[in-house]
Coordinates of C-alpha atoms in Angstrom, one line a residue:
M1 CA 91.3 101.7 94.5
G2 CA 93.2 103.6 92.0
Y3 CA 96.0 105.0 94.3
T4 CA 99.3 102.7 95.6
A5 CA 100.8 104.4 99.0
K6 CA 104.6 104.1 99.4
E7 CA 106.6 104.5 102.5
V8 CA 109.2 107.5 102.6
S9 CA 111.5 109.2 105.0
F10 CA 113.7 112.1 104.5
V11 CA 116.1 114.1 106.8
A12 CA 115.8 117.6 108.1
K13 CA 118.8 119.8 108.6
D14 CA 119.5 119.0 111.9
G15 CA 119.4 114.9 111.0
Y16 CA 116.4 113.8 112.5
T17 CA 115.0 111.3 110.0
L18 CA 111.1 111.9 109.4
H19 CA 108.6 109.4 107.8
G20 CA 105.4 109.2 105.7
A21 CA 104.0 107.9 102.7
I22 CA 103.7 108.9 99.2
F23 CA 100.1 108.5 97.7
S24 CA 99.7 108.6 93.8
K25 CA 97.5 107.4 90.8
I26 CA 98.5 104.1 89.9
E27 CA 98.3 104.3 86.2
D28 CA 100.2 107.8 86.3
V29 CA 102.8 107.4 89.1
R30 CA 105.6 109.0 87.0
D31 CA 103.0 112.2 86.8
T32 CA 104.7 114.6 89.4
S33 CA 103.9 117.7 87.3
R34 CA 101.3 118.1 90.9
V35 CA 102.1 117.8 94.3
L36 CA 100.5 118.3 97.7
I37 CA 102.4 117.8 101.3
I38 CA 99.5 117.5 104.3
G39 CA 100.3 119.1 107.5
S40 CA 98.9 117.2 110.4
A41 CA 97.1 118.5 113.0
F42 CA 98.7 118.3 116.8
G43 CA 98.8 114.5 118.0
V44 CA 97.3 112.9 114.6
P45 CA 99.4 110.3 113.2
Y46 CA 99.8 110.8 109.2
Q47 CA 97.6 107.5 108.6
Y48 CA 94.5 109.2 109.6
Y49 CA 94.6 111.3 106.4
K50 CA 95.3 108.0 104.0
H51 CA 91.7 108.3 102.8
I52 CA 91.9 112.3 101.2
A53 CA 95.2 111.2 100.4
G54 CA 93.7 108.7 97.9
F55 CA 91.0 111.0 97.3
F56 CA 93.7 113.7 95.9
A57 CA 96.2 110.7 94.0
E58 CA 92.9 109.6 92.0
N59 CA 92.6 113.0 91.2
G60 CA 96.1 113.0 89.8
I61 CA 97.8 115.2 92.5
L62 CA 100.8 113.3 94.4
V63 CA 100.4 113.5 98.0
L64 CA 102.8 113.7 100.8
V65 CA 102.0 112.8 104.6
Y66 CA 104.3 112.3 107.1
D67 CA 104.5 112.4 111.0
Y68 CA 106.4 115.2 112.5
R69 CA 109.5 114.9 115.1
G70 CA 108.2 112.6 118.3
I71 CA 105.1 111.4 116.2
S72 CA 104.2 107.8 115.8
H73 CA 106.6 107.1 113.1
S74 CA 108.9 109.7 113.7
Q75 CA 108.9 109.4 117.4
D76 CA 112.4 108.4 117.8
G77 CA 115.4 110.2 116.4
N78 CA 118.6 112.5 117.1
M79 CA 116.9 114.9 119.1
P80 CA 115.7 113.9 122.9
T81 CA 111.9 113.6 123.2
K82 CA 112.0 116.6 125.9
K83 CA 113.9 119.1 123.6
I84 CA 111.2 118.9 120.8
L85 CA 108.8 122.0 120.4
M86 CA 105.9 122.7 118.4
Q87 CA 107.9 125.4 116.7
H88 CA 109.9 122.7 115.1
W89 CA 107.0 120.9 113.3
G90 CA 107.5 124.2 110.9
Q91 CA 110.8 125.2 111.2
L92 CA 113.0 121.9 110.6
D93 CA 110.1 119.3 110.0
L94 CA 107.6 121.0 107.3
E95 CA 110.6 122.5 105.7
A96 CA 112.1 119.2 105.4
A97 CA 108.9 118.2 103.8
I98 CA 109.2 120.9 101.4
K99 CA 112.7 120.5 100.2
F100 CA 112.4 117.1 99.6
V101 CA 109.3 117.0 97.1
K102 CA 111.0 120.1 95.2
T103 CA 113.8 118.2 95.0
R104 CA 112.8 114.6 94.4
Y105 CA 109.8 115.5 92.1
N106 CA 110.6 119.5 90.9
P107 CA 106.3 119.9 91.0
K108 CA 105.4 122.3 88.4
T109 CA 102.7 123.3 91.4
L110 CA 103.2 122.5 95.0
S111 CA 100.1 123.1 97.2
Y112 CA 99.4 122.5 100.9
L113 CA 97.0 121.5 103.4
G114 CA 97.2 122.0 106.8
H115 CA 94.7 120.8 109.2
S116 CA 94.5 122.5 112.6
A117 CA 98.0 122.6 114.1
G118 CA 99.3 122.1 110.2
G119 CA 98.0 125.5 109.2
Q120 CA 99.4 127.2 112.4
I121 CA 103.1 126.4 111.6
L122 CA 103.0 127.1 108.2
G123 CA 104.9 130.3 108.1
L124 CA 107.6 129.1 110.6
A125 CA 109.2 127.4 107.7
P126 CA 111.3 129.1 105.6
S127 CA 110.7 127.9 102.3
S128 CA 107.0 128.3 102.8
N129 CA 106.8 130.7 100.1
A130 CA 107.1 127.8 97.4
F131 CA 103.4 127.1 97.6
D132 CA 100.7 127.8 94.9
N133 CA 98.1 127.1 97.0
V134 CA 97.5 126.3 100.2
I135 CA 94.0 125.1 102.0
L136 CA 93.6 125.6 106.2
A137 CA 91.1 123.3 107.3
A138 CA 89.7 123.8 110.8
S139 CA 92.4 126.1 111.4
G140 CA 93.4 129.1 113.5
V141 CA 94.9 130.7 116.4
G142 CA 94.5 129.4 119.7
S143 CA 93.9 132.6 121.1
W144 CA 91.0 132.2 123.4
H145 CA 89.8 135.7 123.7
L146 CA 88.9 135.0 119.6
W147 CA 86.1 132.3 120.8
P148 CA 82.6 133.5 120.9
G149 CA 80.3 134.1 123.5
H150 CA 80.7 132.2 127.1
K151 CA 83.0 130.1 124.9
K152 CA 85.8 131.9 125.3
Y153 CA 85.5 131.3 129.0
M154 CA 85.5 127.7 128.5
L155 CA 88.5 127.5 126.5
A156 CA 90.5 130.0 129.1
T157 CA 89.6 127.2 131.7
V158 CA 91.2 124.7 129.5
W159 CA 94.1 126.5 128.5
Y160 CA 94.9 128.0 132.8
L161 CA 93.2 125.0 134.3
I162 CA 92.7 121.6 132.9
F163 CA 95.4 121.0 130.8
P164 CA 98.1 122.4 133.4
I165 CA 96.4 119.8 135.8
V166 CA 96.4 116.6 133.3
I167 CA 100.1 117.7 132.5
A168 CA 101.2 117.6 135.9
C169 CA 99.5 114.3 136.5
Q170 CA 101.3 112.9 133.7
F171 CA 105.1 111.3 134.4
G172 CA 107.9 111.3 131.6
D173 CA 108.4 113.4 128.5
Y174 CA 105.2 112.7 127.0
F175 CA 101.7 113.6 127.0
K176 CA 98.4 112.1 126.1
S177 CA 94.7 113.6 126.3
K178 CA 92.0 113.0 123.6
L179 CA 91.2 116.6 123.6
L180 CA 94.7 116.8 121.7
G181 CA 94.5 113.6 119.4
P182 CA 94.7 109.9 119.4
I183 CA 98.8 109.6 120.4
A184 CA 100.9 110.9 122.6
V185 CA 103.0 113.8 122.2
P186 CA 106.3 115.5 123.4
K187 CA 105.1 117.2 126.7
N188 CA 107.3 120.4 125.8
A189 CA 105.4 120.7 122.6
V190 CA 102.0 121.0 124.7
K191 CA 103.6 123.2 126.9
Q192 CA 104.9 125.6 123.9
W193 CA 101.1 125.5 122.6
L194 CA 99.8 126.7 126.0
K195 CA 102.0 129.4 126.2
W196 CA 101.1 130.6 122.9
A197 CA 97.4 129.7 123.4
R198 CA 97.3 132.0 126.7
S199 CA 98.7 135.1 124.6
S200 CA 97.1 137.8 123.0
D201 CA 98.1 136.7 119.1
Y202 CA 98.8 133.2 119.7
L203 CA 102.7 132.4 118.4
F204 CA 102.6 135.9 116.7
T205 CA 103.1 137.7 119.6
K206 CA 106.4 139.6 119.9
K207 CA 107.2 138.1 123.6
H208 CA 107.5 134.0 121.8
A209 CA 110.7 136.1 120.0
L210 CA 109.9 133.9 116.3
D211 CA 111.0 134.8 113.4
I212 CA 107.5 134.9 111.8
S213 CA 108.3 137.1 108.7
G214 CA 107.2 134.0 106.4
Y215 CA 104.0 134.3 107.2
E216 CA 104.3 138.0 105.0
K217 CA 106.0 135.9 102.2
I218 CA 103.4 133.8 101.4
N219 CA 101.5 135.1 98.1
A220 CA 100.2 131.9 97.4
E221 CA 95.9 131.4 96.9
I222 CA 94.8 130.1 100.4
L223 CA 91.4 128.4 101.2
G224 CA 89.9 128.6 104.8
I225 CA 87.5 125.8 105.6
T226 CA 85.8 126.4 109.2
I227 CA 83.3 123.2 109.7
T228 CA 80.2 125.4 111.8
D229 CA 80.4 122.6 114.3
D230 CA 83.7 122.5 115.0
W231 CA 84.3 124.0 118.6
Y232 CA 88.1 124.0 118.5
A233 CA 88.3 126.4 115.1
P234 CA 85.9 128.8 115.4
K235 CA 85.6 131.6 111.8
E236 CA 87.1 134.0 114.5
A237 CA 90.1 132.2 115.2
R238 CA 90.5 130.9 111.4
D239 CA 90.1 135.2 111.1
G240 CA 93.0 135.4 113.7
L241 CA 95.2 133.2 111.7
L242 CA 94.8 134.0 108.4
K243 CA 95.3 138.1 108.7
H244 CA 98.8 136.8 109.2
Y245 CA 99.0 136.0 105.6
R246 CA 99.1 139.2 104.6
S247 CA 100.3 139.0 101.1
A248 CA 98.0 135.8 99.9
K249 CA 95.0 135.7 97.9
K250 CA 92.3 134.5 101.0
K251 CA 88.8 133.2 100.6
N252 CA 86.8 131.1 103.3
I253 CA 83.9 128.8 103.1
D254 CA 82.0 127.6 105.9
I255 CA 80.5 124.4 106.1
S256 CA 77.7 123.3 108.4
P257 CA 77.0 119.3 108.6
Q258 CA 73.3 119.8 107.8
S259 CA 74.3 121.6 104.4
I260 CA 76.1 118.5 103.4
G261 CA 73.2 115.5 104.8
L262 CA 75.3 115.1 108.1
K263 CA 74.5 115.8 111.6
S264 CA 78.0 116.7 112.8
I265 CA 81.4 117.0 111.5
G266 CA 83.3 118.6 114.2
H267 CA 87.2 119.2 114.2
F268 CA 88.3 115.7 113.1
G269 CA 85.5 114.6 110.9
L270 CA 86.1 116.2 108.0
F271 CA 88.7 113.8 107.5
K272 CA 86.5 110.7 107.3
K273 CA 85.6 108.3 104.5
K274 CA 82.0 109.2 103.9
K275 CA 80.4 110.5 101.0
E276 CA 79.1 113.4 102.1
I277 CA 82.5 114.7 103.0
R278 CA 84.1 113.2 100.1
E279 CA 81.4 115.1 98.0
G280 CA 80.8 118.3 100.6
I281 CA 84.3 118.6 101.6
W282 CA 87.2 117.0 99.6
Q283 CA 85.3 117.9 96.1
P284 CA 85.3 121.6 97.0
M285 CA 89.2 121.3 97.8
I286 CA 89.9 119.7 94.7
N287 CA 87.8 122.5 93.0
F288 CA 89.9 125.0 94.5
L289 CA 93.1 123.4 93.6
N290 CA 92.2 123.0 90.1
D291 CA 91.4 126.4 89.5

């Protein structure tokens, strides 16, 4: 293993302490010229990304992975769980991560990898225009009407029927479902996510009254990666998200499991430690960051 991982913590502007880890190349531990922040999917702890973080580190890129407020290592803080919303993960937590790496490392190149929700909340961080290049992996808006064919009606059933029933059956401030991820998440963050998903243009819909001006200010190179057997984020949803990054230079790649010698990948499989994943998905990411 040619990299090291060290736990770190940093504080958002509202005083909430966030926890994560820094991955860096062992023989090049002082080289902080290239830094990448990984933005997690909904309900996914930062440890899930340890393999790809190590891969990037071995290729000379220092990586920060972290948990959003209310999640895993960042579960407890000065904001009550019932007040945590999904928007805070972008407005406060990602913003804190950007400022943390800029202050500590002052990188020449700052990159971002957003998985699923991590790609959706990017522009909510006021400093998101600091990124030089961005990878949006298996990420797209959650508006059900963008899903192709009969799948749109299946997703609408999830948003309007299944999730409300499951939420109503779970008591307390946390919600857990394998449809979201492996760990419990703040219930009101899930409820806000559902409101966005039922809207015509997801979080960008005017009635949600969010400051979305940051999306237009991002002028980074963006690579949108879609996995063709990913039910959660089809290319139509990806394109629905990318259209809001109006100032960015964008390119997309669609990767099928068969094209890299696998039977399936799905929404979460692109970060598993497999030779086919490393060569067929991670390597193109590194190539993009190195261009």
